Tab-separated table of C-alpha atoms in Angstrom:
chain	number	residue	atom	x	y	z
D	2	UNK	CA	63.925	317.802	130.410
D	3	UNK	CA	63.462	317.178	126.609
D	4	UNK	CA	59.976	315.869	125.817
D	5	UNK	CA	59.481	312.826	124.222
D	6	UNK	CA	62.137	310.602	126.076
D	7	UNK	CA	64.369	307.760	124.553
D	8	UNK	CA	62.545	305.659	126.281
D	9	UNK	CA	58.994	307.065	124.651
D	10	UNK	CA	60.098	307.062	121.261
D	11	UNK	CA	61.741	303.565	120.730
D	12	UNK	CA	60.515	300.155	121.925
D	13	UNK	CA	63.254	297.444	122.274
D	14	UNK	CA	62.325	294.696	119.923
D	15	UNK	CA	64.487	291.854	118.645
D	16	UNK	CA	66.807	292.685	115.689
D	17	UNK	CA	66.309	291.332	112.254
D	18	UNK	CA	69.500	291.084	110.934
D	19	UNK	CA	71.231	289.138	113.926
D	20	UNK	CA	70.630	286.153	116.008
D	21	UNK	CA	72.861	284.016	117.999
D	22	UNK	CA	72.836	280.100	117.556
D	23	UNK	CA	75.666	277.378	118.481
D	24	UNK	CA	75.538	275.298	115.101
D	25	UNK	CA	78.497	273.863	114.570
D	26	UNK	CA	80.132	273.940	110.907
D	27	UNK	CA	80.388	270.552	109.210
D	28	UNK	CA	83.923	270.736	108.733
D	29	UNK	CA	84.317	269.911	112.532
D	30	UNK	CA	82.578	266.279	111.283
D	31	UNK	CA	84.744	263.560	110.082
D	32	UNK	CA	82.791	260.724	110.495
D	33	UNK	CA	81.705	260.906	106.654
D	34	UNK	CA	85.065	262.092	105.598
D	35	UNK	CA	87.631	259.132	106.867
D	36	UNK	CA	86.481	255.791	105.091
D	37	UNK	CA	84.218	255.242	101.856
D	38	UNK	CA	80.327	255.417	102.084
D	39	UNK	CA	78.694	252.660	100.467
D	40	UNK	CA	74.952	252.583	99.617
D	41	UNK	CA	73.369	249.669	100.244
D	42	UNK	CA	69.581	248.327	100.029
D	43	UNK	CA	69.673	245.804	102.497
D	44	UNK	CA	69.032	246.991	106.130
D	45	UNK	CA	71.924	244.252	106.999
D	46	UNK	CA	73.610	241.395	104.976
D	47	UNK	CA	77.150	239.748	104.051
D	48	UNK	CA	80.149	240.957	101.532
D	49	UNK	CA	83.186	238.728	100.687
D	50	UNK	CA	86.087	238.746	102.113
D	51	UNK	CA	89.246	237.183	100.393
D	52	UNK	CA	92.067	234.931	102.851
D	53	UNK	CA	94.800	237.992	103.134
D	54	UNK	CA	97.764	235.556	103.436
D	55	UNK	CA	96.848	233.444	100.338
D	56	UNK	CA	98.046	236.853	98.146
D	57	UNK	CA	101.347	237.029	100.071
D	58	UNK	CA	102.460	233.444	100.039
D	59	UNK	CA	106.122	232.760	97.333
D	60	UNK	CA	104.633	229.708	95.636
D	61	UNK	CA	105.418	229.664	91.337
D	62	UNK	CA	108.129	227.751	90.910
D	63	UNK	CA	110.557	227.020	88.018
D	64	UNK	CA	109.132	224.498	85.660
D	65	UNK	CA	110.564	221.842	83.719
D	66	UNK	CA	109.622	220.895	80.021
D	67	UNK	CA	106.131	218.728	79.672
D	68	UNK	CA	105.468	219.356	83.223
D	69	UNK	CA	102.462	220.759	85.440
D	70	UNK	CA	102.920	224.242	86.812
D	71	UNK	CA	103.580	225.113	90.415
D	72	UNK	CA	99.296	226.022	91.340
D	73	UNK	CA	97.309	226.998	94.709
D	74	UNK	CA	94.258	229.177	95.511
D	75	UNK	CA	92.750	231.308	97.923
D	76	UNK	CA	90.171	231.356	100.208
D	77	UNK	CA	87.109	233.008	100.756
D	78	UNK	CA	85.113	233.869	104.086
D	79	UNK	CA	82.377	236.559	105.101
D	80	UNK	CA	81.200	239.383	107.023
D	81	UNK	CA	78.345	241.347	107.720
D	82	UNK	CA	76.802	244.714	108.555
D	83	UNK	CA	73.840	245.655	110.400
D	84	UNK	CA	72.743	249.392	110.143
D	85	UNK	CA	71.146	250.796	112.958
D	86	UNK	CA	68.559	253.463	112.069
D	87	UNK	CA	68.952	256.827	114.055
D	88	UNK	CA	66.046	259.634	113.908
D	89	UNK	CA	65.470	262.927	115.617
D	90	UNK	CA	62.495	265.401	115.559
D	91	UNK	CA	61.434	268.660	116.227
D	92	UNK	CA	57.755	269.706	116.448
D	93	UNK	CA	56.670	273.259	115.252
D	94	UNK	CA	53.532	274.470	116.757
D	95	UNK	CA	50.706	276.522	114.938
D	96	UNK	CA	51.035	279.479	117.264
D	97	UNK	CA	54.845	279.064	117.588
D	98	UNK	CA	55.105	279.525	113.515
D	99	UNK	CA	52.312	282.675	113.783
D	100	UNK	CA	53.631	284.828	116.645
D	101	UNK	CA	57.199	284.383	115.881
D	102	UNK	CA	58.723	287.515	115.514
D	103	UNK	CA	61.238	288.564	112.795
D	104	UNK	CA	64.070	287.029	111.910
D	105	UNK	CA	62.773	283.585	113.610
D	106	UNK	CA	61.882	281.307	110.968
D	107	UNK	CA	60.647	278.197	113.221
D	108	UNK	CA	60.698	275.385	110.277
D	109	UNK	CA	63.984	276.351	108.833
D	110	UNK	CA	65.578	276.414	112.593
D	111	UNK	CA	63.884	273.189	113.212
D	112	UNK	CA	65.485	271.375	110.357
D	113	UNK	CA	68.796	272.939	111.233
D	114	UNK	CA	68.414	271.996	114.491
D	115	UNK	CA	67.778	268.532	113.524
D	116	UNK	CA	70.286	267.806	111.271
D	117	UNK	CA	72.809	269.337	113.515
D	118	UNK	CA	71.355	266.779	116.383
D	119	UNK	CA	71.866	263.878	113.415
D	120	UNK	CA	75.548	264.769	112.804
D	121	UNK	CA	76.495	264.335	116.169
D	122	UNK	CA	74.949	261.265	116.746
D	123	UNK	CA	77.179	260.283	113.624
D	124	UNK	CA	80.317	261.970	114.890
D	125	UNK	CA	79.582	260.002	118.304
D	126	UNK	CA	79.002	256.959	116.711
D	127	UNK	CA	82.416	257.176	114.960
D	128	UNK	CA	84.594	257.681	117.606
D	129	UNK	CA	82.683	255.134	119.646
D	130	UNK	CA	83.771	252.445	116.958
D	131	UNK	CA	86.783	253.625	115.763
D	132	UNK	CA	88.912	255.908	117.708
D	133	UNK	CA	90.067	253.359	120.413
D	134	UNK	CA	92.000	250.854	121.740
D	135	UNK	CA	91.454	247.074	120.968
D	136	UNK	CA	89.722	247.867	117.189
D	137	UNK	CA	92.792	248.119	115.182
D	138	UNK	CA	96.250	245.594	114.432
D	139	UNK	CA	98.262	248.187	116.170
D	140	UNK	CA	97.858	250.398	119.282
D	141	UNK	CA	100.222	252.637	120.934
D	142	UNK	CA	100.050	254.988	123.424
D	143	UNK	CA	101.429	258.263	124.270
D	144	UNK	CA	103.098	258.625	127.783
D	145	UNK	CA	104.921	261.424	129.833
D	146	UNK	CA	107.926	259.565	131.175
D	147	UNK	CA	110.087	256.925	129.254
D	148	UNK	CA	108.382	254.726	126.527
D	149	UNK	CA	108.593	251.174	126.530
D	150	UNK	CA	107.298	248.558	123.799
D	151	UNK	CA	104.198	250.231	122.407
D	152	UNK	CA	104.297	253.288	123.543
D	153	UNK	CA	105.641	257.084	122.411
D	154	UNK	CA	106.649	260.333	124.228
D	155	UNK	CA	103.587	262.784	123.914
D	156	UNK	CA	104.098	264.784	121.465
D	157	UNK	CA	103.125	268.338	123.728
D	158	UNK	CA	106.858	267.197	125.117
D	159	UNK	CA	108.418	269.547	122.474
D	160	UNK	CA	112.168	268.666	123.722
D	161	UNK	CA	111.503	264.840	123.426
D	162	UNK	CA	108.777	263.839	121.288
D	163	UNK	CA	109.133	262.861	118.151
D	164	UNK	CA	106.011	262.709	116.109
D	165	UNK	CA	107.436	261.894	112.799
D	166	UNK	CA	108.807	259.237	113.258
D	167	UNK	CA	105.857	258.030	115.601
D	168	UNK	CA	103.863	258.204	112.741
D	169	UNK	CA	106.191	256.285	110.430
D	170	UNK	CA	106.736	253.767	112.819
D	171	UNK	CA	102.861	253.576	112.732
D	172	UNK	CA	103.046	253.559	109.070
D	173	UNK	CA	105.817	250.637	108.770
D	174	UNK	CA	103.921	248.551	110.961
D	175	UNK	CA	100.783	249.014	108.564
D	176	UNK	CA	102.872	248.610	105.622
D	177	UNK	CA	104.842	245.732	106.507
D	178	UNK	CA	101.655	243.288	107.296
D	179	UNK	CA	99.322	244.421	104.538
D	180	UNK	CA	101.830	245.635	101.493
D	181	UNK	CA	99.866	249.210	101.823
D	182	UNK	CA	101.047	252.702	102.869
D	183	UNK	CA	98.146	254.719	105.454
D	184	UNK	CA	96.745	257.430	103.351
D	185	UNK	CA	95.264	259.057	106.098
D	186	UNK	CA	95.434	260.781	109.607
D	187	UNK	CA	92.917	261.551	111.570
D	188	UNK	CA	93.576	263.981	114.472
D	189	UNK	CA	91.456	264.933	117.351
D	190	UNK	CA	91.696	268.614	117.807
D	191	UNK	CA	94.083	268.893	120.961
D	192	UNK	CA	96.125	266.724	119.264
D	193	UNK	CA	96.342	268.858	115.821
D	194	UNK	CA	96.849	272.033	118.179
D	195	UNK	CA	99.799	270.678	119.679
D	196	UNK	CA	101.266	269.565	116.490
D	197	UNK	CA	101.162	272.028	114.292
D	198	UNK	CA	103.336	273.803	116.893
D	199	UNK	CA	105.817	271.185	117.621
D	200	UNK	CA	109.669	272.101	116.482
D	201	UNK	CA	110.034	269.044	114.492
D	202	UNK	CA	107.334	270.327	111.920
D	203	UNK	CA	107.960	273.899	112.023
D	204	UNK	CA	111.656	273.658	111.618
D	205	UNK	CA	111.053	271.363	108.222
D	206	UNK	CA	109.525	274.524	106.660
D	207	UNK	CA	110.827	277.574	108.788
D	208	UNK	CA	113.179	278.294	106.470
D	209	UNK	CA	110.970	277.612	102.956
D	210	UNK	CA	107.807	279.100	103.674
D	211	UNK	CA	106.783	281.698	105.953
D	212	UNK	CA	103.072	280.441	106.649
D	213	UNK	CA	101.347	278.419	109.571
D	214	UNK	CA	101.606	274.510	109.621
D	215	UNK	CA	97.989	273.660	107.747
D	216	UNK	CA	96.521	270.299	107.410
D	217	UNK	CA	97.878	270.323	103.821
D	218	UNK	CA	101.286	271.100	105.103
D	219	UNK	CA	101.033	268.392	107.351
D	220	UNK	CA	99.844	265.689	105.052
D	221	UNK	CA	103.393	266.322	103.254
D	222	UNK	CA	105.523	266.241	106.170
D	223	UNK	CA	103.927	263.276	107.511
D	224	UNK	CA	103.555	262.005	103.866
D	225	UNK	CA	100.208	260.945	103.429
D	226	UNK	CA	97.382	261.641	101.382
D	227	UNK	CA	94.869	263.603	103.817
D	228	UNK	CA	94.659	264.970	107.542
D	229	UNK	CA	91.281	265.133	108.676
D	230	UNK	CA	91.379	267.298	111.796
D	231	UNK	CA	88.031	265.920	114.052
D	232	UNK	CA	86.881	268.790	116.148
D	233	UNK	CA	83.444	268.488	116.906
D	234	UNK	CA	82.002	269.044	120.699
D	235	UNK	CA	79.169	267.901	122.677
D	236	UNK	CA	77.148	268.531	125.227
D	237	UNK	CA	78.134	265.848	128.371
D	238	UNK	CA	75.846	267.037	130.639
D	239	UNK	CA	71.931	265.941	131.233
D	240	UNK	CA	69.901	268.864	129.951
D	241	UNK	CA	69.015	271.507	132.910
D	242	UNK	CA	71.914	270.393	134.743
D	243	UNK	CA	75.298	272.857	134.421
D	244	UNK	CA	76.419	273.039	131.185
D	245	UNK	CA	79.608	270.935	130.570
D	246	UNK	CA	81.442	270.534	127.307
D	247	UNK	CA	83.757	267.875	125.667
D	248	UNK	CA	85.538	266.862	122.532
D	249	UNK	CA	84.413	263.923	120.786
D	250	UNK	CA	87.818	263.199	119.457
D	251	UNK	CA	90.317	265.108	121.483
D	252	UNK	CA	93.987	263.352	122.033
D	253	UNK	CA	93.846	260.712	120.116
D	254	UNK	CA	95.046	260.071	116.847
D	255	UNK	CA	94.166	257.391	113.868
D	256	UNK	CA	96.167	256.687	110.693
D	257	UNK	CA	94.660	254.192	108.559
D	258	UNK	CA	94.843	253.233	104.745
D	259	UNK	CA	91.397	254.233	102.949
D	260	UNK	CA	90.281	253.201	99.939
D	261	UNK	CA	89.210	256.295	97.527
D	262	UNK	CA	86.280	254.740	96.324
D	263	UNK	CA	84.315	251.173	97.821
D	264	UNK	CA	84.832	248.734	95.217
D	265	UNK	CA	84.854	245.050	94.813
D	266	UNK	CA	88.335	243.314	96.002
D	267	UNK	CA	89.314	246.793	97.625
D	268	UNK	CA	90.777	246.579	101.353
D	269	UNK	CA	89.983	249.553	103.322
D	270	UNK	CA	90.778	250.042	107.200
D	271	UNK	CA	86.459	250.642	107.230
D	272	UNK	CA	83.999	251.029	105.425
D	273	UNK	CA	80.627	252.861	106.265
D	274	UNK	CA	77.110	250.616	104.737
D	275	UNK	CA	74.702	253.251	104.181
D	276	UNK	CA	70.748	252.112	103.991
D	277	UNK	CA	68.923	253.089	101.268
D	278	UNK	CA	66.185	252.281	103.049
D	279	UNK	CA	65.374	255.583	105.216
D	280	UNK	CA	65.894	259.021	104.900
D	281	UNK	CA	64.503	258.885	101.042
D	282	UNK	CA	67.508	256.822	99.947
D	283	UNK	CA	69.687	259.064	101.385
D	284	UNK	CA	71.232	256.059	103.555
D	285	UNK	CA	74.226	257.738	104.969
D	286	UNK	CA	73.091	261.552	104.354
D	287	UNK	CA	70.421	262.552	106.954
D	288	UNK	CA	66.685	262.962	105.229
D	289	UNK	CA	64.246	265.554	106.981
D	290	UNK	CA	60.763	265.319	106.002
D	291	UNK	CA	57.494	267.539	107.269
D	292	UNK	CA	54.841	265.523	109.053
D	293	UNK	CA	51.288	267.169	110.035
D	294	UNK	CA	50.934	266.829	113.374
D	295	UNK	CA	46.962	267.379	113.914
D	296	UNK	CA	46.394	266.320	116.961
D	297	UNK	CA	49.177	268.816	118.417
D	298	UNK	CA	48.209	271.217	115.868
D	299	UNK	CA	51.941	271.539	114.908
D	300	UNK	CA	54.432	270.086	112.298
D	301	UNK	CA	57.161	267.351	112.674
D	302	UNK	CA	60.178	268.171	111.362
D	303	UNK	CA	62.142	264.636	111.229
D	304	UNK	CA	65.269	263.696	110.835
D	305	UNK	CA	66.471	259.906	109.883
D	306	UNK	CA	69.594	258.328	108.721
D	307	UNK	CA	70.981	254.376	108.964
D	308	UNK	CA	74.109	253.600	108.896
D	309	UNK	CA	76.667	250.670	110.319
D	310	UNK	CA	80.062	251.641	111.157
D	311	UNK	CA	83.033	248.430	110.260
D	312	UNK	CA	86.054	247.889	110.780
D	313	UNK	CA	86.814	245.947	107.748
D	314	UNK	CA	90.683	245.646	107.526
D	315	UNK	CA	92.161	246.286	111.204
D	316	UNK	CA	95.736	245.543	110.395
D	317	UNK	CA	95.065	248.589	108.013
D	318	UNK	CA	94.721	251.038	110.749
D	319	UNK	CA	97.087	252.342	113.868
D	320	UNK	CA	95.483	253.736	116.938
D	321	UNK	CA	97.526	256.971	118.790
D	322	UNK	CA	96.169	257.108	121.948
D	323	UNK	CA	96.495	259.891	124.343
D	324	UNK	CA	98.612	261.807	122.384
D	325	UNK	CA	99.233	264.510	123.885
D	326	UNK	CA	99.088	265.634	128.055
């Protein structure tokens, strides 16, 4: 028997080049991505918002010599935001931070882990205000047998779906109340899956290009601007209990017009109001700060962020729901 053993020469210690850690990249996050941010320094207050039908209405008329012009005027009303204020922590312990071994590096991890904590809670957030039913001028929803008024063949039917014209239907109805074309289409992820396989998008391009249907593809066949694919997941269950696992976004589907940039007399579908007020004037991006603990002996790591979700312009937006089986 060879003398020193394997197991006498080598003692199994953790590696310092690998570790394994769930954090989700923040291209699955949308909820930053799909209407403008706007800074504010009020926690809540009002903004202006302008009569829509007083800009539509056929009113100048000819006029005659030495006579008054044809005049109106519009009217003005409000609304109002209220950002709630979301924070998470982390504590780091004394001993924690000196016995870790290599490669653990307990503050960094702790801010990671509580940013990734605050974009969820965004993400969450989002979908809880937006991506539903009852929020926005039009709804339809996706069935498995025949459509009637308001509803569409899901589009995992690849012999009788039709998902482009879905979406212009979507995009007429938009269009034809508010005088602007959707710019944008969100997509949960099962719903992107199934479309970027569907015939009616891969034969548009079979015989032009030989690569896979992209967002960026898809924005041009659908002809809009962007298509934001939401695939973030969290955790449903209670923590201890069995793991279970969902999409935040899933089958559902949102195409809304969004203004580029806020800006005064600018319609968007929503708008985010970002507080200046936490997170170091941060508002809508999530601020971590230290705090010394003493009486735990540890450090705080702290995440805050305040934001207040809107729907701003609801006839600017067309909800998909279940979209696909």
């Amino acid at each position: 028997m060879p003398q020193p053993t394997l197991s006498q020469v080598h003692i199994d210690g953790p590696l310092t080049n690998i570790s394994i850690a769930y954090m989700q990249s923040q291209d699955n996050f949308i909820a930053n991505k799909v209407f403008p941010v706007v800074p504010v320094d009020k926690k809540s207050d009002k903004f202006f918002v302008y009569t829509k039908n007083d800009w539509f209405r056929d009113e100048a008329q000819r006029r005659a010599d030495s006579t008054e012009s044809a005049g109106s005027g519009y009217n003005l009303t409000t609304s109002s935001y209220s950002a709630d204020v979301w924070a998470f922590h982390k504590d780091v312990g004394d001993q924690i931070r000196a016995y870790s071994d290599t490669p653990l590096v307990p503050d960094r991890e702790a801010t990671e882990f509580v940013t990734s904590r605050l974009l969820l809670r965004q993400e969450v957030q989002f979908v809880t205000d937006f991506i539903k039913t009852g929020v926005w001028g039009t709804d339809l929803a996706g069935v498995s047998g025949t459509p009637s008024t308001g509803e569409f063949k899901q589009w995992s039917d690849y012999a009788n779906s039709d998902p482009i014209e879905d979406i212009e239907l979507g995009k007429e109805s938009i269009l034809g109340s508010t005088g602007f074309l959707p710019n944008t289409l969100v997509l949960g992820y099962q719903a992107y899956r199934k479309l970027r396989n569907h015939p009616d998008l891969v034969d548009r391009i079979k015989y032009t290009s030989s690569n896979v249907i992209t967002t960026d593809i898809m924005a041009r066949l659908f002809d809009v601007e962007r298509v934001l694919v939401a695939s973030s997941v969290r955790a449903t269950n209670a923590e201890g209990a069995t793991p279970a696992y969902s999409f935040n976004t899933g089958k559902a589907a949102l195409l809304t017009y969004s203004a580029p940039n806020p800006g005064l007399m600018t319609p968007s579908a929503g708008y985010t109001f970002a507080w200046r007020g936490v997170s170091g004037g941060l508002g809508a991006s999530i601020g971590v700060s230290r705090i010394r603990m003493e009486h735990l002996k540890a450090d705080r790591v702290e995440g805050e962020v305040a934001f207040a979700n809107k729907v701003t312009a609801a006839d600017l937006g067309c909800y998909f729901g279940t979209c696909v089986a």
